PDB file of C-alpha atoms in Angstrom:
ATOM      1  CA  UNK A   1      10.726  -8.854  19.931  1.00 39.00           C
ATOM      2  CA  UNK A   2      10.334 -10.929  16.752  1.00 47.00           C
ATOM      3  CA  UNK A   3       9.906  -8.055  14.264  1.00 56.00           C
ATOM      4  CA  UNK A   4      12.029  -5.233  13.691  1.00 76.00           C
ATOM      5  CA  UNK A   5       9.113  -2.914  14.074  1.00 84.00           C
ATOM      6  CA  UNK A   6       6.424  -3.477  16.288  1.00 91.00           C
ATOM      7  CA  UNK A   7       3.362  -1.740  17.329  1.00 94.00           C
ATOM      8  CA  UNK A   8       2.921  -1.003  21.316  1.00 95.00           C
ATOM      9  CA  UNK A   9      -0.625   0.742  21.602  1.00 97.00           C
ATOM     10  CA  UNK A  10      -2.616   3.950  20.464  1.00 98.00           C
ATOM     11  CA  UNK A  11      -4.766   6.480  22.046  1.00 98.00           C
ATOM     12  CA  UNK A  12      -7.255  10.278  22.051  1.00 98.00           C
ATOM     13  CA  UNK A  13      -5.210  13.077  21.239  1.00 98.00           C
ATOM     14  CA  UNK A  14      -6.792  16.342  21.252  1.00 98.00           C
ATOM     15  CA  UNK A  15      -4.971  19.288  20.240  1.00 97.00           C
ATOM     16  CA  UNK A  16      -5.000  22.836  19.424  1.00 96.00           C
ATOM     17  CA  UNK A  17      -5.378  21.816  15.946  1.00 96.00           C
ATOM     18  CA  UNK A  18      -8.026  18.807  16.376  1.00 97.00           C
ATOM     19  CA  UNK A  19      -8.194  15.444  17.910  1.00 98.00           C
ATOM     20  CA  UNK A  20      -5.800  12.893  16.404  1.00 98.00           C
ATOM     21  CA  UNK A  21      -4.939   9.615  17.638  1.00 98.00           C
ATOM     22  CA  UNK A  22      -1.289   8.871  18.463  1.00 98.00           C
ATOM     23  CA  UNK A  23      -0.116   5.478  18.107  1.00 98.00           C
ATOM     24  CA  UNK A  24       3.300   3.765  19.407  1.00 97.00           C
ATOM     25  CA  UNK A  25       5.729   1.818  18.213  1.00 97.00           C
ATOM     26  CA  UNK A  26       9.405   0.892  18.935  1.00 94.00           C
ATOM     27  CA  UNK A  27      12.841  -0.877  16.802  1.00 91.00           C
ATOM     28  CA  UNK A  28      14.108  -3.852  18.405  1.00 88.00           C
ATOM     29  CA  UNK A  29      16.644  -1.434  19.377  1.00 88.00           C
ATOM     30  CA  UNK A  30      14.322   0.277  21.646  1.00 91.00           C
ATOM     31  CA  UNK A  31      14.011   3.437  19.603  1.00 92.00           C
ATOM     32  CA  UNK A  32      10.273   5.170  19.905  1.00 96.00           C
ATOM     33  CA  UNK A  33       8.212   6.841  17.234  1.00 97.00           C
ATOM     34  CA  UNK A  34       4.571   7.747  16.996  1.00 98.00           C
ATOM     35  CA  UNK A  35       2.078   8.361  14.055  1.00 98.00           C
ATOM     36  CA  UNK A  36      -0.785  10.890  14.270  1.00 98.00           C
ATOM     37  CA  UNK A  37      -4.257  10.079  12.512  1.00 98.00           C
ATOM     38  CA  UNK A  38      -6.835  12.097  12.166  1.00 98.00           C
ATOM     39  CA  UNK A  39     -10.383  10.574  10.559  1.00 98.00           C
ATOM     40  CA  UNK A  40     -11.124   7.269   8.961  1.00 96.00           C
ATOM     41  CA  UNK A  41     -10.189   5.692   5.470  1.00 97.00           C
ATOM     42  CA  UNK A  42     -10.957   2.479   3.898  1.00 95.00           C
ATOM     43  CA  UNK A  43      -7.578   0.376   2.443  1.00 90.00           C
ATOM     44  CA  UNK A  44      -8.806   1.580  -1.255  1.00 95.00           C
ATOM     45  CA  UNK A  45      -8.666   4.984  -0.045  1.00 96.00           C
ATOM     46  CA  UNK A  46      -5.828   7.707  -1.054  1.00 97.00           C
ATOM     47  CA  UNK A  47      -4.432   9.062   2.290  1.00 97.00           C
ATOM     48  CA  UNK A  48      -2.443  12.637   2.932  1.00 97.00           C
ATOM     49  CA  UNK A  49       1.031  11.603   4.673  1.00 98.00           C
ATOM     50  CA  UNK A  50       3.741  13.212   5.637  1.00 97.00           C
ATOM     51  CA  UNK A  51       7.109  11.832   6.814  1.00 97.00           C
ATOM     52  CA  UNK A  52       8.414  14.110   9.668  1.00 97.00           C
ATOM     53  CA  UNK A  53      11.665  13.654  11.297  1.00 96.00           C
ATOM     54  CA  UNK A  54      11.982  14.859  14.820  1.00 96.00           C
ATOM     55  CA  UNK A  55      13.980  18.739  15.329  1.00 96.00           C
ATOM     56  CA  UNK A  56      13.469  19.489  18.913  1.00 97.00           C
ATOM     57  CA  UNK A  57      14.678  23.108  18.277  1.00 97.00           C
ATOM     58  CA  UNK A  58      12.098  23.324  15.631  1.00 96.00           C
ATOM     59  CA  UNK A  59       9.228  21.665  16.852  1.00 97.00           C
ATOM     60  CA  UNK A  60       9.254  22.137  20.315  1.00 96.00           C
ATOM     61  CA  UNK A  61      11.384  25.262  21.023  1.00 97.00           C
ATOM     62  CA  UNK A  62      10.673  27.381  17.855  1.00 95.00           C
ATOM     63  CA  UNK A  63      13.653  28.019  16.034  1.00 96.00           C
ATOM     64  CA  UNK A  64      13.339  29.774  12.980  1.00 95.00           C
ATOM     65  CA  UNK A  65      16.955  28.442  11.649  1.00 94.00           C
ATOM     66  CA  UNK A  66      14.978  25.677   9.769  1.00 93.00           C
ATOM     67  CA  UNK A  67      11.816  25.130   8.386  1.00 93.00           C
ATOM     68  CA  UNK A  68      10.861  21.855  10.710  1.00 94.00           C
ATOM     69  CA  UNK A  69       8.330  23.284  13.153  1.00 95.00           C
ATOM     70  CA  UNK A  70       6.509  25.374  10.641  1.00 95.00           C
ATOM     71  CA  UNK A  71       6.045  22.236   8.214  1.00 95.00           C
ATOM     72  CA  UNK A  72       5.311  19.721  11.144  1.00 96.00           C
ATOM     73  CA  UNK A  73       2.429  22.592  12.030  1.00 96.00           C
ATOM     74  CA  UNK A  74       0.823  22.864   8.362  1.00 96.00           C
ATOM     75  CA  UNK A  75       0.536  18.796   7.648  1.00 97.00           C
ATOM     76  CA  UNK A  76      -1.456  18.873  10.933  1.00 97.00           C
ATOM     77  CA  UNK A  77      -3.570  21.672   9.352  1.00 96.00           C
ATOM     78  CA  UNK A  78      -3.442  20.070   6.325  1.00 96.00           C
ATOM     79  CA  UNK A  79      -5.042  16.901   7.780  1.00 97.00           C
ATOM     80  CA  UNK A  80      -7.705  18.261   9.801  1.00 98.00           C
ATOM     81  CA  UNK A  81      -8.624  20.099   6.334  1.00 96.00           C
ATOM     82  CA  UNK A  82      -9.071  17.391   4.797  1.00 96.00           C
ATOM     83  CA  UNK A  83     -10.674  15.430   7.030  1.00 97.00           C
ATOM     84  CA  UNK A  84      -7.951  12.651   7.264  1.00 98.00           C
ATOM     85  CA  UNK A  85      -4.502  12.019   7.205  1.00 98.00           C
ATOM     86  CA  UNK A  86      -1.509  10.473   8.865  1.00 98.00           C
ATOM     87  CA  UNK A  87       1.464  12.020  10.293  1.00 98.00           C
ATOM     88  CA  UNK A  88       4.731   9.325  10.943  1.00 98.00           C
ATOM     89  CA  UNK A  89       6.794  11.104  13.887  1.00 98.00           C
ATOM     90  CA  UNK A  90      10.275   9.633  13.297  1.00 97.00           C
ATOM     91  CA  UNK A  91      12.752  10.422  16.238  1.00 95.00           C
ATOM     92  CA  UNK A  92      16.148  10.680  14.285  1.00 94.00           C
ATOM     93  CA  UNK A  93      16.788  13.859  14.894  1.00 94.00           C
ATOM     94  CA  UNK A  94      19.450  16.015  13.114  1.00 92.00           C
ATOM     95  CA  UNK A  95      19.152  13.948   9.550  1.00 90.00           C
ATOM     96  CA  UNK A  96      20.021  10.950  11.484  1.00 92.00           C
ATOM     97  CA  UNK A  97      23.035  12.827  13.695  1.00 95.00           C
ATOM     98  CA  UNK A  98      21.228  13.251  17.377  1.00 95.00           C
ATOM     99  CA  UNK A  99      20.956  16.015  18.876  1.00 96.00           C
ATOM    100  CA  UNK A 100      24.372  17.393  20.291  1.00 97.00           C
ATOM    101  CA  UNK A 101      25.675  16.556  16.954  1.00 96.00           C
ATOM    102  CA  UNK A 102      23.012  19.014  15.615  1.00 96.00           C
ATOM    103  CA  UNK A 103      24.301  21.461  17.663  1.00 97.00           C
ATOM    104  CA  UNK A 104      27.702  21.491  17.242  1.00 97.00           C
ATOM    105  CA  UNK A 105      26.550  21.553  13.005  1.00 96.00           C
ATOM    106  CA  UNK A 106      24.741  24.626  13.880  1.00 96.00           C
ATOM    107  CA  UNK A 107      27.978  25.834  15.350  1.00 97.00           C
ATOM    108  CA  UNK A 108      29.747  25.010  12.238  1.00 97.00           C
ATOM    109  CA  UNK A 109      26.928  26.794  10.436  1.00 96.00           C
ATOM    110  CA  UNK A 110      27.119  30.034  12.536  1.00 97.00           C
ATOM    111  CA  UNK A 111      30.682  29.799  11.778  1.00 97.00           C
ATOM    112  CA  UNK A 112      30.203  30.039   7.760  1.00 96.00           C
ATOM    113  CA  UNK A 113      29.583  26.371   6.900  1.00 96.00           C
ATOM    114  CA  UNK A 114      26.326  25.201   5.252  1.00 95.00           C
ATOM    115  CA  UNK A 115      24.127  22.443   6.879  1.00 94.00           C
ATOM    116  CA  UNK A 116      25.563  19.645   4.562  1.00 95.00           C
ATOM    117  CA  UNK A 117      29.270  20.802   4.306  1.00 96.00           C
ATOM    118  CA  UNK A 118      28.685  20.850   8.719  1.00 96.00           C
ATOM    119  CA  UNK A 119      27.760  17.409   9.141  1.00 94.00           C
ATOM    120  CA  UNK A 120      30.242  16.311   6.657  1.00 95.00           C
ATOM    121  CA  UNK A 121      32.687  17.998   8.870  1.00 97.00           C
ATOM    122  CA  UNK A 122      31.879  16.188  11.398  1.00 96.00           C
ATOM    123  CA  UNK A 123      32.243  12.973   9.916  1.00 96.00           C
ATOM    124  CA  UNK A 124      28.740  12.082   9.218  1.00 95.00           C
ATOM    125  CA  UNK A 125      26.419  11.839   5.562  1.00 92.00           C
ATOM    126  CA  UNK A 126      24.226  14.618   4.652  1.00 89.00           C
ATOM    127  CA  UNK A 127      21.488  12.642   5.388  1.00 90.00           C
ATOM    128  CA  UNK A 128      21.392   9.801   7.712  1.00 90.00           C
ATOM    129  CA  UNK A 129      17.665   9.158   7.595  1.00 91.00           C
ATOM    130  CA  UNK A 130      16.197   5.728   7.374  1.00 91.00           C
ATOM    131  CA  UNK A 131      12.158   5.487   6.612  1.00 92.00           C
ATOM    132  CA  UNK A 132      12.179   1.509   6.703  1.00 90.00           C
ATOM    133  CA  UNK A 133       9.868   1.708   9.813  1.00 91.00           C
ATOM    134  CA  UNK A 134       7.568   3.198   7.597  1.00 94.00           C
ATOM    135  CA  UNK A 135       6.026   0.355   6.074  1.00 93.00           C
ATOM    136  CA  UNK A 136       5.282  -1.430   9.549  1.00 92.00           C
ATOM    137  CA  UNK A 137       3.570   1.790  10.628  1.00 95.00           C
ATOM    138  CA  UNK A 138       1.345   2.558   7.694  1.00 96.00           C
ATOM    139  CA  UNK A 139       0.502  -1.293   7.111  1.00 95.00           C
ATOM    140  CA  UNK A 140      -0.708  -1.018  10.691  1.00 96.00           C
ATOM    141  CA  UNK A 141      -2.840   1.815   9.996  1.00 97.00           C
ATOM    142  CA  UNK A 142      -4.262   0.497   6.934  1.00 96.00           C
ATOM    143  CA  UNK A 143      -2.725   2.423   4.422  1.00 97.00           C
ATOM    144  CA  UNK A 144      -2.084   1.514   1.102  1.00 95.00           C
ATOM    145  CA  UNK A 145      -1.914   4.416  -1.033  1.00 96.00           C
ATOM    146  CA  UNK A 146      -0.654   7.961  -0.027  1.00 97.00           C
ATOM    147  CA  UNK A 147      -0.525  11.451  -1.593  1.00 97.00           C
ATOM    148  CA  UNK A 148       3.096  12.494   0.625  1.00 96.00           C
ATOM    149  CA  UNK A 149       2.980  15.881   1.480  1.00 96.00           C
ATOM    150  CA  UNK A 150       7.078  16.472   0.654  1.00 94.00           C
ATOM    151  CA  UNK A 151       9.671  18.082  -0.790  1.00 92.00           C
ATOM    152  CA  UNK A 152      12.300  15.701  -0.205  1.00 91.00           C
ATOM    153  CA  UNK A 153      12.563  13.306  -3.430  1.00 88.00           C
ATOM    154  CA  UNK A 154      14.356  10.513  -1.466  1.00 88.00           C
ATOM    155  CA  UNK A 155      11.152   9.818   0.661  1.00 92.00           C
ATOM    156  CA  UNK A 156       9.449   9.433  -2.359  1.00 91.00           C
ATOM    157  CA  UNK A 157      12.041   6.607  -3.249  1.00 92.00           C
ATOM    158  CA  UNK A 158      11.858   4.946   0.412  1.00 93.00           C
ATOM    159  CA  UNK A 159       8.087   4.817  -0.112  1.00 95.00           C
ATOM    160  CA  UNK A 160       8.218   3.182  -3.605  1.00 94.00           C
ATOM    161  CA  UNK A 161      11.363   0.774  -2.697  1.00 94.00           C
ATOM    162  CA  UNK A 162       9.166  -0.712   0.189  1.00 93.00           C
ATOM    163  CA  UNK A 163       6.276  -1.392  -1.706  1.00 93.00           C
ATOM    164  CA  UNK A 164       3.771   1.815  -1.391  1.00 94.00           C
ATOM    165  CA  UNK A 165       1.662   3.383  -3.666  1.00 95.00           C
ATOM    166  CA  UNK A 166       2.888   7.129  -3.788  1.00 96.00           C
ATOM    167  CA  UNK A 167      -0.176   8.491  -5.799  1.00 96.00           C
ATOM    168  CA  UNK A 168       0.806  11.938  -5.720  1.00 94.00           C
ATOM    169  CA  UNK A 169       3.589  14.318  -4.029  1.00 93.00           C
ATOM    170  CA  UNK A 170       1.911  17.641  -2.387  1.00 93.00           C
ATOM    171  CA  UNK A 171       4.605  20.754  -1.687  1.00 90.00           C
ATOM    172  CA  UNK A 172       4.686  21.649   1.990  1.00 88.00           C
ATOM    173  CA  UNK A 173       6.756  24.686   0.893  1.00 79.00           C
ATOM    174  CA  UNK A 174       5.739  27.064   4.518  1.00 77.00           C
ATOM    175  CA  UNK A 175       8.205  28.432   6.918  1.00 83.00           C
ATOM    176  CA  UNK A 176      10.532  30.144   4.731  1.00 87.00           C
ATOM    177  CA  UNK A 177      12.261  33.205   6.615  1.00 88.00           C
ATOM    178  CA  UNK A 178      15.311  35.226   6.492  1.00 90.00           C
ATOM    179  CA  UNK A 179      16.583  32.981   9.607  1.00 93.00           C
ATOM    180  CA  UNK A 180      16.730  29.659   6.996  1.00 92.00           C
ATOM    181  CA  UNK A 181      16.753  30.923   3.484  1.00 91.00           C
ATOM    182  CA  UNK A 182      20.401  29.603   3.279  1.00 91.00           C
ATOM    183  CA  UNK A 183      19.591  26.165   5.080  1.00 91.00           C
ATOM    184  CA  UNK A 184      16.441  25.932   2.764  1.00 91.00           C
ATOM    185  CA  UNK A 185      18.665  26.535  -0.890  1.00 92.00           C
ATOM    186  CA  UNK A 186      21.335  24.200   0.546  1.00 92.00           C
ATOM    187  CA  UNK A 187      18.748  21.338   0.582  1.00 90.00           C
ATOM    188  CA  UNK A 188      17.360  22.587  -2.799  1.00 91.00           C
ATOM    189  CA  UNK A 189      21.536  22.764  -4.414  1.00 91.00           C
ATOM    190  CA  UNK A 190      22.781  19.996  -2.742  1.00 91.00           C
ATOM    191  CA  UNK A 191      19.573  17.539  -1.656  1.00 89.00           C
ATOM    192  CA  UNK A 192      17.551  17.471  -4.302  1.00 87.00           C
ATOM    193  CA  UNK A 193      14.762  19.029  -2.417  1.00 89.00           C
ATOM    194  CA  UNK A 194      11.705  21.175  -4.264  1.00 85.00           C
ATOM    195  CA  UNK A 195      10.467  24.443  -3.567  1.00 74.00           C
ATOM    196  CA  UNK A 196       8.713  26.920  -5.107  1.00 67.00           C
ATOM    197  CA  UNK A 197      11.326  29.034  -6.522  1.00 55.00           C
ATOM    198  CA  UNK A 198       8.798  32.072  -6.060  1.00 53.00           C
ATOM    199  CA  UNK A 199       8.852  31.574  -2.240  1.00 55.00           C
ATOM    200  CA  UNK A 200      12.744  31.513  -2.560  1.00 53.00           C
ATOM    201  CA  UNK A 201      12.911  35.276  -2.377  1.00 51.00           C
ATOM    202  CA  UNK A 202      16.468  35.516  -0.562  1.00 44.00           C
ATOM    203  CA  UNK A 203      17.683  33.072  -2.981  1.00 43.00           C
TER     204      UNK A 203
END
């Protein structure tokens, strides 16, 4: 594989929210992500992203301990609103940390510990994340200039360090419950992230 990134193929989708189109593409390390579309856009065109990490427990098993599966759920809404919009499906689960270490975090966490004092703990960053594949996969898909539906600030600094025109930031504040109020002020104190401090009501 000559690039780091490469694109491996893309095809129909249809879900309970719409029909996207998922599209592959793999690191030269062999590590897999997908991006959703949904509609069409020219390259002038300002497009609704949104950056989503893979949580197993939240997407695909419904946890309520974070706010992952309820914010993957409304940018697919979100897109099929609007007519358009790309989701980039990034499988570094855990902030970076995989997924045992996630668990043994959330055994930290059940313990007392917060989510960033628990991976700490365990010898890793608060945040592991890298969104360099980004650029490969929205070059690919013609995009040029994105409104990123996000609360995290340092996406909006990976986007702009490689080069993309971050037109606007749109709030996905949705998901908040008594399960994750903690997790979800952590990454306000100690991340940076931005919320709504009238959706905050455990805070």
């Amino acid at each position: 594989m000559q690039n780091a990134y490469e694109y491996v193929s893309s095809a129909k989708l249809p879900t309970r929210f719409g029909e996207f189109r998922i599209h592959g593409f793999v690191e030269a390390s062999g590590q897999e992500h997908v991006a959703l579309t949904y509609g069409a856009w020219s390259e002038d065109d300002t497009v609704s992203i949104r950056i989503h990490s893979e949580c197993l427990t939240g997407d695909a098993l419904f946890s309520t301990r974070c706010d992952c599966g309820f914010q993957l759920e409304r940018a697919l809404q979100n897109m099929v609103k609007q007519g358009s919009g790309v989701l980039l499906y990034l499988r570094q689960e855990g902030r970076g940390i995989g997924l045992l270490n996630k668990i043994r975090a959330y055994e930290l966490q059940d313990a007392g510990m917060d989510t960033v004092e628990a991976n700490e703990h365990l010898g890793f960053d608060a945040d592991l994340r890298d969104y360099s594949i980004c650029k490969t996969m929205l070059d690919t898909l013609n995009v040029k200039h994105v409104e990123l539906m996000t609360n995290n600030p340092k996406k909006l600094k990976a986007l702009k360090n490689m080069g993309i025109d971050v037109v606007a930031r749109k709030p996905i504040d949705h998901g908040i419950t008594d399960d994750n109020i903690r997790y979800i002020t952590t990454k306000r104190d100690k991340l940076g992230h931005a919320f709504d401090p009238h959706l905050l009501k455990g805070d």
